[in-house]
PDB file of C-alpha atoms in Angstrom:
ATOM      1  CA  UNK A   1     -86.258  15.096-121.862  1.00  0.00           C
ATOM      2  CA  UNK A   2     -83.314  15.894-124.099  1.00  0.00           C
ATOM      3  CA  UNK A   3     -81.746  18.299-121.625  1.00  0.00           C
ATOM      4  CA  UNK A   4     -81.592  15.081-118.939  1.00  0.00           C
ATOM      5  CA  UNK A   5     -80.918  12.527-121.745  1.00  0.00           C
ATOM      6  CA  UNK A   6     -77.711  10.582-122.027  1.00  0.00           C
ATOM      7  CA  UNK A   7     -77.088   7.284-123.220  1.00  0.00           C
ATOM      8  CA  UNK A   8     -73.752   5.225-123.115  1.00  0.00           C
ATOM      9  CA  UNK A   9     -72.191   4.253-126.228  1.00  0.00           C
ATOM     10  CA  UNK A  10     -71.874   0.966-124.866  1.00  0.00           C
ATOM     11  CA  UNK A  11     -75.779   0.734-124.217  1.00  0.00           C
ATOM     12  CA  UNK A  12     -76.404   1.897-127.809  1.00  0.00           C
ATOM     13  CA  UNK A  13     -74.177  -1.035-129.019  1.00  0.00           C
ATOM     14  CA  UNK A  14     -75.922  -3.718-126.916  1.00  0.00           C
ATOM     15  CA  UNK A  15     -79.393  -2.164-127.979  1.00  0.00           C
ATOM     16  CA  UNK A  16     -78.339  -2.083-131.554  1.00  0.00           C
ATOM     17  CA  UNK A  17     -77.014  -5.927-131.189  1.00  0.00           C
ATOM     18  CA  UNK A  18     -80.725  -7.139-129.335  1.00  0.00           C
ATOM     19  CA  UNK A  19     -82.097  -5.272-132.420  1.00  0.00           C
ATOM     20  CA  UNK A  20     -80.203  -7.589-135.341  1.00  0.00           C
ATOM     21  CA  UNK A  21     -79.219 -10.367-133.472  1.00  0.00           C
ATOM     22  CA  UNK A  22     -82.187 -11.585-131.076  1.00  0.00           C
ATOM     23  CA  UNK A  23     -85.394  -9.629-132.246  1.00  0.00           C
ATOM     24  CA  UNK A  24     -85.145  -9.951-135.947  1.00  0.00           C
ATOM     25  CA  UNK A  25     -85.458  -6.252-136.304  1.00  0.00           C
ATOM     26  CA  UNK A  26     -88.265  -5.591-134.475  1.00  0.00           C
ATOM     27  CA  UNK A  27     -88.071  -1.893-132.926  1.00  0.00           C
ATOM     28  CA  UNK A  28     -91.175  -2.795-130.619  1.00  0.00           C
ATOM     29  CA  UNK A  29     -89.223  -5.299-128.713  1.00  0.00           C
ATOM     30  CA  UNK A  30     -86.130  -3.650-128.523  1.00  0.00           C
ATOM     31  CA  UNK A  31     -87.527  -0.709-126.984  1.00  0.00           C
ATOM     32  CA  UNK A  32     -88.850  -2.890-124.267  1.00  0.00           C
ATOM     33  CA  UNK A  33     -85.820  -4.428-123.932  1.00  0.00           C
ATOM     34  CA  UNK A  34     -84.182  -1.256-123.229  1.00  0.00           C
ATOM     35  CA  UNK A  35     -86.657   0.080-120.767  1.00  0.00           C
ATOM     36  CA  UNK A  36     -86.299  -2.933-118.542  1.00  0.00           C
ATOM     37  CA  UNK A  37     -83.226  -0.755-117.625  1.00  0.00           C
ATOM     38  CA  UNK A  38     -85.004   1.513-115.343  1.00  0.00           C
ATOM     39  CA  UNK A  39     -82.058   2.943-113.981  1.00  0.00           C
ATOM     40  CA  UNK A  40     -80.938   3.835-117.460  1.00  0.00           C
ATOM     41  CA  UNK A  41     -84.007   5.848-118.336  1.00  0.00           C
ATOM     42  CA  UNK A  42     -85.935   6.820-115.177  1.00  0.00           C
ATOM     43  CA  UNK A  43     -84.215   9.987-114.336  1.00  0.00           C
ATOM     44  CA  UNK A  44     -85.193  11.385-118.307  1.00  0.00           C
ATOM     45  CA  UNK A  45     -89.209  11.429-117.474  1.00  0.00           C
ATOM     46  CA  UNK A  46     -91.564  12.754-114.783  1.00  0.00           C
ATOM     47  CA  UNK A  47     -91.702  10.283-112.004  1.00  0.00           C
ATOM     48  CA  UNK A  48     -95.866   9.840-112.962  1.00  0.00           C
ATOM     49  CA  UNK A  49     -94.386   8.791-116.380  1.00  0.00           C
ATOM     50  CA  UNK A  50     -91.735   6.498-115.168  1.00  0.00           C
ATOM     51  CA  UNK A  51     -94.737   4.929-112.915  1.00  0.00           C
ATOM     52  CA  UNK A  52     -96.645   4.160-116.020  1.00  0.00           C
ATOM     53  CA  UNK A  53     -93.714   3.158-118.308  1.00  0.00           C
ATOM     54  CA  UNK A  54     -92.361   0.637-115.161  1.00  0.00           C
ATOM     55  CA  UNK A  55     -96.304  -0.575-114.795  1.00  0.00           C
ATOM     56  CA  UNK A  56     -96.493  -1.318-118.564  1.00  0.00           C
ATOM     57  CA  UNK A  57     -93.638  -3.682-118.884  1.00  0.00           C
TER      58      UNK A  57
END
């Protein structure tokens, strides 16, 4: 995972703004918002894990 993990600064800033401004500090809601951007994280995890995460959303 850590070898594959990469996230652009703009995305980090967007998620921090969402956390502060839209979720009222709700980390779980912020994580779910981030996970909606599957193109960002799917390559970080095995396909079966990605499928389960997507289904859970």
